[in-house]
Short mmCIF file of C-alpha atoms and ligand atoms in Angstrom, two decimals:
data_model
loop_
_atom_site.label_atom_id
_atom_site.label_comp_id
_atom_site.label_asym_id
_atom_site.label_seq_id
_atom_site.Cartn_x
_atom_site.Cartn_y
_atom_site.Cartn_z
CA UNK A 1 30.62 9.59 -8.99
CA UNK A 2 32.19 6.24 -7.45
CA UNK A 3 30.30 2.96 -6.68
CA UNK A 4 30.20 3.00 -2.91
CA UNK A 5 31.15 -0.40 -0.56
CA UNK A 6 28.59 -3.26 -1.58
CA UNK A 7 27.79 -6.01 0.00
CA UNK A 8 25.43 -9.36 -0.66
CA UNK A 9 22.10 -10.26 0.77
CA UNK A 10 19.98 -12.95 -0.44
CA UNK A 11 16.70 -12.03 -1.94
CA UNK A 12 13.83 -13.46 -4.12
CA UNK A 13 13.67 -11.89 -7.58
CA UNK A 14 11.77 -12.12 -11.52
CA UNK A 15 13.59 -11.69 -14.07
CA UNK A 16 10.60 -11.23 -17.24
CA UNK A 17 7.08 -10.15 -16.39
CA UNK A 18 6.79 -14.21 -17.55
CA UNK A 19 8.51 -15.50 -15.05
CA UNK A 20 7.80 -17.10 -11.52
CA UNK A 21 9.68 -15.23 -8.99
CA UNK A 22 12.80 -17.30 -7.45
CA UNK A 23 15.81 -17.18 -4.95
CA UNK A 24 18.90 -14.33 -6.28
CA UNK A 25 21.40 -12.79 -4.57
CA UNK A 26 21.55 -8.79 -5.08
CA UNK A 27 24.39 -6.08 -3.78
CA UNK A 28 23.22 -3.40 -1.03
CA UNK A 29 25.74 -0.31 -0.63
CA UNK A 30 27.70 0.13 2.70
CA UNK A 31 25.77 2.27 5.03
CA UNK A 32 26.96 5.29 4.45
CA UNK A 33 27.07 8.46 7.39
CA UNK A 34 23.44 8.31 7.30
CA UNK A 35 22.55 5.66 6.46
CA UNK A 36 20.67 2.29 8.61
CA UNK A 37 21.16 -1.00 8.27
CA UNK A 38 18.28 -2.86 8.01
CA UNK A 39 17.66 -7.09 8.41
CA UNK A 40 14.49 -7.11 7.32
CA UNK A 41 12.28 -9.73 9.66
CA UNK A 42 8.57 -9.37 7.20
CA UNK A 43 7.41 -8.08 4.13
CA UNK A 44 3.70 -8.01 3.24
CA UNK A 45 2.79 -8.84 -0.40
CA UNK A 46 0.63 -5.63 -2.27
CA UNK A 47 -0.67 -6.10 -5.31
CA UNK A 48 1.49 -3.17 -6.91
CA UNK A 49 3.85 -6.07 -6.14
CA UNK A 50 2.44 -8.06 -8.58
CA UNK A 51 1.27 -5.33 -11.15
CA UNK A 52 4.85 -4.46 -10.77
CA UNK A 53 6.74 -8.25 -11.21
CA UNK A 54 4.88 -8.85 -14.45
CA UNK A 55 5.31 -5.16 -15.85
CA UNK A 56 1.77 -4.24 -15.99
CA UNK A 57 2.52 -0.74 -15.66
CA UNK A 58 4.79 -0.99 -18.30
CA UNK A 59 8.20 0.35 -16.16
CA UNK A 60 9.62 -2.54 -14.30
CA UNK A 61 13.05 -2.89 -14.64
CA UNK A 62 14.24 -6.28 -14.33
CA UNK A 63 15.97 -8.27 -12.33
CA UNK A 64 13.04 -6.84 -10.50
CA UNK A 65 12.57 -6.80 -6.47
CA UNK A 66 8.96 -5.99 -5.35
CA UNK A 67 8.04 -5.71 -1.79
CA UNK A 68 7.52 -2.39 -0.02
CA UNK A 69 5.61 -3.14 3.66
CA UNK A 70 8.83 -3.99 5.25
CA UNK A 71 9.06 -4.62 9.38
CA UNK A 72 13.19 -5.17 10.94
CA UNK A 73 15.35 -5.00 12.99
CA UNK A 74 18.57 -1.82 12.51
CA UNK A 75 21.76 -3.42 12.16
CA UNK A 76 23.69 -0.80 12.40
CA UNK A 77 24.00 3.02 11.74
CA UNK A 78 26.02 5.45 9.77
CA UNK A 79 28.28 7.88 12.13
CA UNK A 80 25.73 10.73 11.88
CA UNK A 81 22.69 8.53 12.35
CA UNK A 82 20.33 10.71 15.00
CA UNK A 83 17.63 8.67 14.66
CA UNK A 84 18.37 5.07 15.53
CA UNK A 85 20.52 2.77 17.27
CA UNK A 86 20.48 -0.59 16.67
CA UNK A 87 18.32 -3.05 17.66
CA UNK A 88 15.47 -0.26 16.61
CA UNK A 89 12.30 -2.02 14.63
CA UNK A 90 11.43 0.02 12.52
CA UNK A 91 9.30 0.47 9.23
CA UNK A 92 10.31 1.24 5.29
CA UNK A 93 7.07 2.16 3.06
CA UNK A 94 7.16 2.99 -0.73
CA UNK A 95 9.75 5.16 -0.62
CA UNK A 96 13.85 5.33 -0.25
CA UNK A 97 14.43 9.18 -0.82
CA UNK A 98 14.12 11.89 -2.65
CA UNK A 99 14.97 15.38 -3.59
CA UNK A 100 14.57 16.93 -0.21
CA UNK A 101 14.55 21.01 -1.83
CA UNK A 102 11.41 21.21 -3.80
CA UNK A 103 7.98 21.99 -2.61
CA UNK A 104 6.27 18.79 -2.28
CA UNK A 105 9.13 17.35 -0.24
CA UNK A 106 9.10 20.23 2.21
CA UNK A 107 5.83 19.69 3.04
CA UNK A 108 6.60 16.69 3.31
CA UNK A 109 4.75 15.02 0.31
CA UNK A 110 7.71 12.79 -1.02
CA UNK A 111 5.48 11.18 -2.51
CA UNK A 112 4.41 13.81 -4.95
CA UNK A 113 8.19 14.62 -5.26
CA UNK A 114 8.90 14.33 -9.20
CA UNK A 115 12.28 12.92 -8.03
CA UNK A 116 11.10 10.21 -6.12
CA UNK A 117 13.15 7.13 -5.03
CA UNK A 118 10.71 4.44 -5.14
CA UNK A 119 11.32 1.41 -3.10
CA UNK A 120 11.45 -0.46 -5.83
CA UNK A 121 10.95 0.52 -9.97
CA UNK A 122 13.19 3.55 -9.09
CA UNK A 123 17.03 3.91 -10.33
CA UNK A 124 19.11 4.25 -6.86
CA UNK A 125 20.95 6.93 -6.20
CA UNK A 126 24.03 5.43 -4.72
CA UNK A 127 24.69 2.52 -7.15
CA UNK A 128 22.75 4.25 -10.18
CA UNK A 129 20.66 1.27 -10.43
CA UNK A 130 17.68 -0.21 -10.43
CA UNK A 131 16.07 0.20 -6.43
CA UNK A 132 15.67 -3.11 -5.24
CA UNK A 133 12.26 -4.02 -2.47
CA UNK A 134 12.24 -5.53 0.42
CA UNK A 135 11.75 -9.38 -0.76
CA UNK A 136 15.05 -9.56 0.54
CA UNK A 137 17.60 -10.05 4.07
CA UNK A 138 18.69 -6.63 4.56
CA UNK A 139 18.35 -3.16 2.94
CA UNK A 140 20.47 0.17 3.97
CA UNK A 141 18.04 3.20 3.60
CA UNK A 142 18.37 7.09 4.51
CA UNK A 143 17.47 7.81 8.25
CA UNK A 144 14.79 10.18 6.57
CA UNK A 145 13.12 8.01 5.18
CA UNK A 146 12.96 4.80 8.26
CA UNK A 147 9.69 5.10 10.32
CA UNK A 148 9.65 3.95 13.88
CA UNK A 149 7.15 1.28 14.29
CA UNK A 150 4.52 1.54 17.52
CA UNK A 151 6.14 -1.09 19.92
CA UNK A 152 3.06 -2.59 21.21
CA UNK A 153 2.16 -3.62 17.41
CA UNK A 154 2.71 -7.19 16.17
CA UNK A 155 5.90 -5.81 13.84
CA UNK A 156 3.98 -9.18 11.41
CA UNK A 157 1.03 -7.37 11.58
CA UNK A 158 1.84 -3.77 10.97
CA UNK A 159 4.09 -3.86 8.53
CA UNK A 160 1.45 -4.10 5.91
CA UNK A 161 0.19 -0.66 7.23
CA UNK A 162 4.03 0.72 5.13
CA UNK A 163 2.01 0.78 2.38
CA UNK A 164 -1.67 -0.63 2.57
CA UNK A 165 -2.05 1.32 6.03
CA UNK A 166 -1.14 4.70 4.72
CA UNK A 167 -2.57 4.42 1.67
CA UNK A 168 -5.64 4.09 3.32
CA UNK A 169 -5.67 6.41 6.04
CA UNK A 170 -3.91 9.63 3.83
CA UNK A 171 -7.17 9.88 1.82
CA UNK A 172 -9.53 9.51 5.27
CA UNK A 173 -7.67 12.40 6.66
CA UNK A 174 -6.94 14.40 3.54
CA UNK A 175 -10.83 14.28 3.12
CA UNK A 176 -11.49 15.00 6.42
CA UNK A 177 -13.91 11.41 6.55
CA UNK A 178 -15.56 11.18 10.03
CA UNK A 179 -18.80 11.10 11.88
CA UNK A 180 -21.96 12.49 10.08
CA UNK A 181 -20.55 11.18 7.00
CA UNK A 182 -21.39 7.97 4.97
CA UNK A 183 -18.49 6.62 3.15
CA UNK A 184 -18.31 3.68 0.85
CA UNK A 185 -14.73 1.41 0.87
CA UNK A 186 -14.78 -0.57 -2.84
CA UNK A 187 -12.65 -3.60 -2.95
CA UNK A 188 -11.42 -5.87 0.31
CA UNK A 189 -8.12 -6.50 0.10
CA UNK A 190 -5.08 -5.41 1.66
CA UNK A 191 -6.26 -2.01 1.18
CA UNK A 192 -9.91 -2.32 0.95
CA UNK A 193 -9.83 -4.00 4.95
CA UNK A 194 -7.43 -1.24 5.97
CA UNK A 195 -9.97 1.44 5.08
CA UNK A 196 -12.67 0.01 6.53
CA UNK A 197 -10.31 0.10 9.52
CA UNK A 198 -9.80 3.62 9.07
CA UNK A 199 -13.25 5.03 8.55
CA UNK A 200 -14.30 3.34 11.03
CA UNK A 201 -12.31 4.35 13.92
CA UNK A 202 -12.51 8.14 12.58
CA UNK A 203 -16.25 7.66 13.06
CA UNK A 204 -17.71 7.17 9.40
CA UNK A 205 -21.19 5.18 8.39
CA UNK A 206 -18.62 2.39 6.90
CA UNK A 207 -20.02 0.34 4.23
CA UNK A 208 -17.99 -2.29 2.20
CA UNK A 209 -18.82 -3.20 -2.03
CA UNK A 210 -17.02 -6.51 -2.80
CA UNK A 211 -17.42 -9.45 -5.21
CA UNK A 212 -16.79 -11.84 -3.20
CA UNK A 213 -20.18 -13.01 -1.43
CA UNK A 214 -18.03 -14.84 0.87
CA UNK A 215 -16.68 -11.90 2.32
CA UNK A 216 -19.01 -10.38 3.70
CA UNK A 217 -18.87 -11.87 7.87
CA UNK A 218 -15.45 -10.53 7.75
CA UNK A 219 -16.52 -6.99 6.41
CA UNK A 220 -18.76 -6.41 9.53
CA UNK A 221 -16.14 -8.32 11.89
CA UNK A 222 -13.27 -5.74 10.33
CA UNK A 223 -15.81 -2.26 10.91
CA UNK A 224 -18.03 -2.41 8.35
CA UNK A 225 -21.51 -0.97 9.04
CA UNK A 226 -23.49 -2.46 6.13
CA UNK A 227 -22.01 -4.89 3.03
CA UNK A 228 -22.79 -4.83 -0.51
CA UNK A 229 -22.44 -7.02 -2.74
CA UNK A 230 -21.46 -5.03 -5.66
CA UNK A 231 -22.91 -8.19 -8.14
CA UNK A 232 -26.41 -7.72 -7.17
CA UNK A 233 -27.66 -4.82 -8.87
CA UNK A 234 -30.60 -4.47 -6.25
CA UNK A 235 -28.24 -4.45 -3.31
CA UNK A 236 -26.17 -1.14 -5.25
CA UNK A 237 -29.29 0.24 -6.58
CA UNK A 238 -30.90 0.72 -2.76
CA UNK A 239 -27.19 2.12 -2.23
CA UNK A 240 -28.16 5.28 -4.87
CA UNK A 241 -27.25 8.99 -4.36
CA UNK A 242 -26.56 8.04 -0.80
CA UNK A 243 -22.36 8.73 -0.22
CA UNK A 244 -20.19 11.23 0.91
CA UNK A 245 -17.11 9.89 0.30
CA UNK A 246 -16.38 6.58 -1.54
CA UNK A 247 -12.68 4.92 -1.88
CA UNK A 248 -11.85 2.76 -4.46
CA UNK A 249 -9.06 0.34 -3.71
CA UNK A 250 -10.03 -2.19 -6.51
CA UNK A 251 -6.92 -3.96 -8.26
CA UNK A 252 -8.52 -4.54 -11.79
CA UNK A 253 -10.84 -3.09 -14.21
CA UNK A 254 -13.87 -1.92 -13.07
CA UNK A 255 -17.36 -0.12 -13.93
CA UNK A 256 -16.55 2.85 -11.82
CA UNK A 257 -19.35 4.59 -12.87
CA UNK A 258 -22.03 2.81 -10.55
CA UNK A 259 -20.19 4.20 -8.17
CA UNK A 260 -20.69 7.38 -9.42
CA UNK A 261 -24.23 7.42 -9.40
CA UNK A 262 -24.28 5.77 -5.66
CA UNK A 263 -22.53 9.70 -4.92
CA UNK A 264 -24.61 12.53 -2.87
CA UNK A 265 -24.64 15.85 -4.85
CA UNK A 266 -21.24 16.98 -4.49
CA UNK A 267 -19.89 13.40 -3.11
CA UNK A 268 -15.84 12.24 -3.98
CA UNK A 269 -14.38 8.87 -5.55
CA UNK A 270 -11.20 8.69 -4.71
CA UNK A 271 -8.77 6.10 -6.93
CA UNK A 272 -6.60 3.86 -4.77
CA UNK A 273 -6.66 1.04 -7.23
CA UNK A 274 -4.40 1.45 -9.64
CA UNK A 275 -5.30 -0.98 -12.51
CA UNK A 276 -3.53 -2.28 -15.25
CA UNK A 277 -5.91 -0.81 -18.06
CA UNK A 278 -7.68 3.23 -18.00
CA UNK A 279 -10.69 2.90 -16.56
CA UNK A 280 -13.80 4.28 -18.59
CA UNK A 281 -15.46 7.22 -17.32
CA UNK A 282 -18.98 8.51 -18.67
CA UNK A 283 -19.65 12.31 -18.50
CA UNK A 284 -23.82 12.25 -17.18
CA UNK A 285 -23.27 10.39 -13.18
CA UNK A 286 -20.30 13.32 -12.42
CA UNK A 287 -21.56 16.47 -13.91
CA UNK A 288 -25.52 15.62 -13.26
CA UNK A 289 -24.92 15.75 -9.46
CA UNK A 290 -21.34 17.87 -9.60
CA UNK A 291 -20.19 15.03 -8.27
CA UNK A 292 -16.23 15.44 -8.33
CA UNK A 293 -13.47 11.56 -9.05
CA UNK A 294 -10.49 12.22 -7.44
CA UNK A 295 -6.95 10.39 -6.88
CA UNK A 296 -4.11 9.99 -3.90
CA UNK A 297 -0.43 7.88 -3.61
CA UNK A 298 -0.17 6.50 -0.65
CA UNK A 299 1.55 9.32 1.84
CA UNK A 300 5.27 11.63 2.78
CA UNK A 301 6.71 10.51 5.35
CA UNK A 302 5.67 12.93 8.25
CA UNK A 303 1.70 11.50 7.63
CA UNK A 304 2.90 8.05 7.63
CA UNK A 305 4.86 7.92 11.13
CA UNK A 306 1.54 9.43 12.35
CA UNK A 307 -0.95 6.81 11.45
CA UNK A 308 2.03 4.09 12.59
CA UNK A 309 1.55 6.40 15.73
CA UNK A 310 -2.11 6.75 15.15
CA UNK A 311 -2.24 2.87 15.12
CA UNK A 312 -0.64 2.55 17.66
CA UNK A 313 -2.60 4.72 20.09
CA UNK A 314 -5.81 2.68 18.76
CA UNK A 315 -4.03 -0.93 18.08
CA UNK A 316 -4.61 -1.11 15.02
CA UNK A 317 -3.08 -3.63 12.66
CA UNK A 318 -3.97 -6.13 9.69
CA UNK A 319 -4.89 -9.43 9.21
CA UNK A 320 -2.39 -11.00 7.90
CA UNK A 321 -1.86 -14.72 6.38
CA UNK A 322 1.95 -15.25 6.87
CA UNK A 323 3.34 -17.01 4.14
CA UNK A 324 7.30 -18.56 3.29
CA UNK A 325 9.36 -16.78 0.58
CA UNK A 326 9.02 -19.83 -1.34
CA UNK A 327 5.15 -19.23 -1.09
CA UNK A 328 5.21 -16.64 -2.86
CA UNK A 329 4.32 -16.92 -6.52
CA UNK A 330 1.21 -18.79 -5.60
CA UNK A 331 0.54 -16.07 -3.15
CA UNK A 332 0.28 -13.53 -6.38
CA UNK A 333 -1.87 -16.50 -7.92
CA UNK A 334 -4.27 -16.54 -5.23
CA UNK A 335 -4.34 -12.10 -5.24
CA UNK A 336 -5.66 -12.59 -8.54
CA UNK A 337 -7.96 -14.85 -7.58
CA UNK A 338 -9.51 -12.25 -4.99
CA UNK A 339 -8.12 -14.88 -1.95
CA UNK A 340 -6.96 -12.47 0.35
CA UNK A 341 -7.27 -12.64 4.26
CA UNK A 342 -7.03 -9.61 3.72
CA UNK A 343 -3.41 -9.57 3.52
CA UNK A 344 0.26 -12.29 2.56
CA UNK A 345 2.98 -11.27 5.10
CA UNK A 346 6.38 -12.77 3.91
CA UNK A 347 8.48 -14.29 7.29
CA UNK A 348 12.01 -13.66 5.75
CA UNK A 349 13.16 -15.74 7.95
CA UNK A 350 12.34 -18.80 5.40
CA UNK A 351 14.90 -16.49 3.26
CA UNK A 352 17.96 -18.90 3.45
P1 NAP B 401 -5.94 -6.79 -3.26
O1 NAP B 401 -5.25 -7.04 -1.68
O2 NAP B 401 -5.20 -7.59 -4.40
O3 NAP B 401 -7.24 -6.14 -3.12
C1 NAP B 401 -8.15 -6.05 -4.56
C2 NAP B 401 -9.52 -6.17 -4.46
O4 NAP B 401 -9.88 -6.12 -5.41
C3 NAP B 401 -9.77 -7.89 -4.06
O5 NAP B 401 -9.61 -8.73 -2.88
C4 NAP B 401 -11.10 -7.18 -4.74
O6 NAP B 401 -12.51 -7.32 -3.90
C5 NAP B 401 -11.45 -6.72 -5.59
N1 NAP B 401 -10.96 -6.60 -6.71
C6 NAP B 401 -10.23 -7.59 -7.88
N2 NAP B 401 -10.42 -7.86 -8.90
C7 NAP B 401 -11.92 -7.46 -8.90
C8 NAP B 401 -12.74 -6.74 -10.09
N3 NAP B 401 -12.32 -7.44 -11.23
N4 NAP B 401 -13.51 -6.41 -9.83
C9 NAP B 401 -14.17 -5.84 -9.13
N5 NAP B 401 -13.78 -6.16 -7.62
C10 NAP B 401 -12.65 -6.60 -8.19
O7 NAP B 401 -4.55 -5.83 -3.70
P2 NAP B 401 -4.83 -4.92 -2.75
O8 NAP B 401 -2.94 -4.79 -2.40
O9 NAP B 401 -5.39 -4.33 -1.65
O10 NAP B 401 -3.75 -3.17 -3.41
C11 NAP B 401 -5.32 -2.64 -4.32
C12 NAP B 401 -5.34 -2.03 -5.29
O11 NAP B 401 -4.42 -0.32 -5.36
C13 NAP B 401 -3.84 -2.70 -6.79
O12 NAP B 401 -4.25 -2.18 -7.73
C14 NAP B 401 -2.28 -1.61 -5.97
O13 NAP B 401 -1.46 -1.54 -7.03
C15 NAP B 401 -2.99 -0.39 -5.87
N6 NAP B 401 -2.19 0.66 -4.58
C16 NAP B 401 -2.23 1.88 -5.05
C17 NAP B 401 -1.35 2.88 -3.68
C18 NAP B 401 -1.42 4.02 -4.18
O14 NAP B 401 -0.64 4.59 -3.46
N7 NAP B 401 -2.82 4.48 -5.15
C19 NAP B 401 -0.81 2.27 -3.36
C20 NAP B 401 -1.26 0.60 -3.13
C21 NAP B 401 -1.72 -0.51 -4.26
P3 NAP B 401 -13.33 -8.45 -3.48
O15 NAP B 401 -13.12 -10.13 -3.49
O16 NAP B 401 -14.03 -7.56 -2.43
O17 NAP B 401 -13.81 -7.86 -4.21
ZN1 ZN B 402 1.95 -1.39 -1.83
ZN1 ZN B 403 10.91 16.96 -3.96
#
């Protein structure tokens, strides 16, 4: 395979797990017949960006450019592109390609394709080099992995829907969360705050669990009917055996078993957080009440578009704090202190 024609674009990258992110110039392929070239306006900051930048999952390829909550304007299209035109506002999430032929791809579950190409952290099929994410001015993506952004939503506030949105929407839909169910969301960060909004929009009774007493009022404003400060043993005990469904969006080590005990018989805890270290699971809290423990990974392309359209119809966006590109290292430190309200979004015009 000969290397395709490329162009240079500015980005923020990191050279090692211990480095800070800083300015860099990277190469993108010139759009091929089926590609869309996008000028990135906004990129959300996911905790996965931090895990990846610091090699906490042990698969980081350096230099690394994180970022997979991308919204921008189409600046060029290949001759065969049908869905988009120059000037459209579009989104790109965690995936930029997949095999297209396996049973998962054919069912619209590209996130489970064993040959999927992630926006960062995979090998780029065109360049035979690591994929580089959205902390950059421009990206080129095959049109099938580009999403339409609803026109009525603020592009900056909608950017985190591309990961935080779909990652919470998908399990709530898959397990049919809705009216008559008591649902708990664990952790009020980027994912958690969207979990609260979606669970509420789907008609469930919503309880938010937080380690941050200062977030109680916000959680109610975001849609929680009730808020439990999880470090308070009495508040936790009062919730025992009462939940149909728990969605765990915590980024760090925490006690899963304490949450299993809050599920009813046959209740299910779905893990979407991806902490660096394994979480111990005790047998008794699961076997005594026939409880389930499951996981969920982002969402496929059709469901991501469905989620965006749902947000357009119901006017759902993320609560964001705008930052400049050069504030990213500070934003990571704040994220580690759970000091995010509730998603940082980079204004990419600040990358000069
Ligand atoms: P985030 O914005 O940093 O939020 C994480 C929240 O977890 C914090 O705000 C905090 O909420 C809580 N928390 C943090 N440390 C804690 C601790 N030691 N004990 C208990 N609670 C703690 O992160 P995010 O972007 O939402 O991502 C959350 C996790 O999901 C990350 O591990 C990320 O990699 C993963 N993720 C997974 C998928 C997927 O497809 N499954 C997709 C995207 C992200 P409170 O202050 O309310 O306690
Ligand atoms: Zn993410
Ligand atoms: Zn596939």
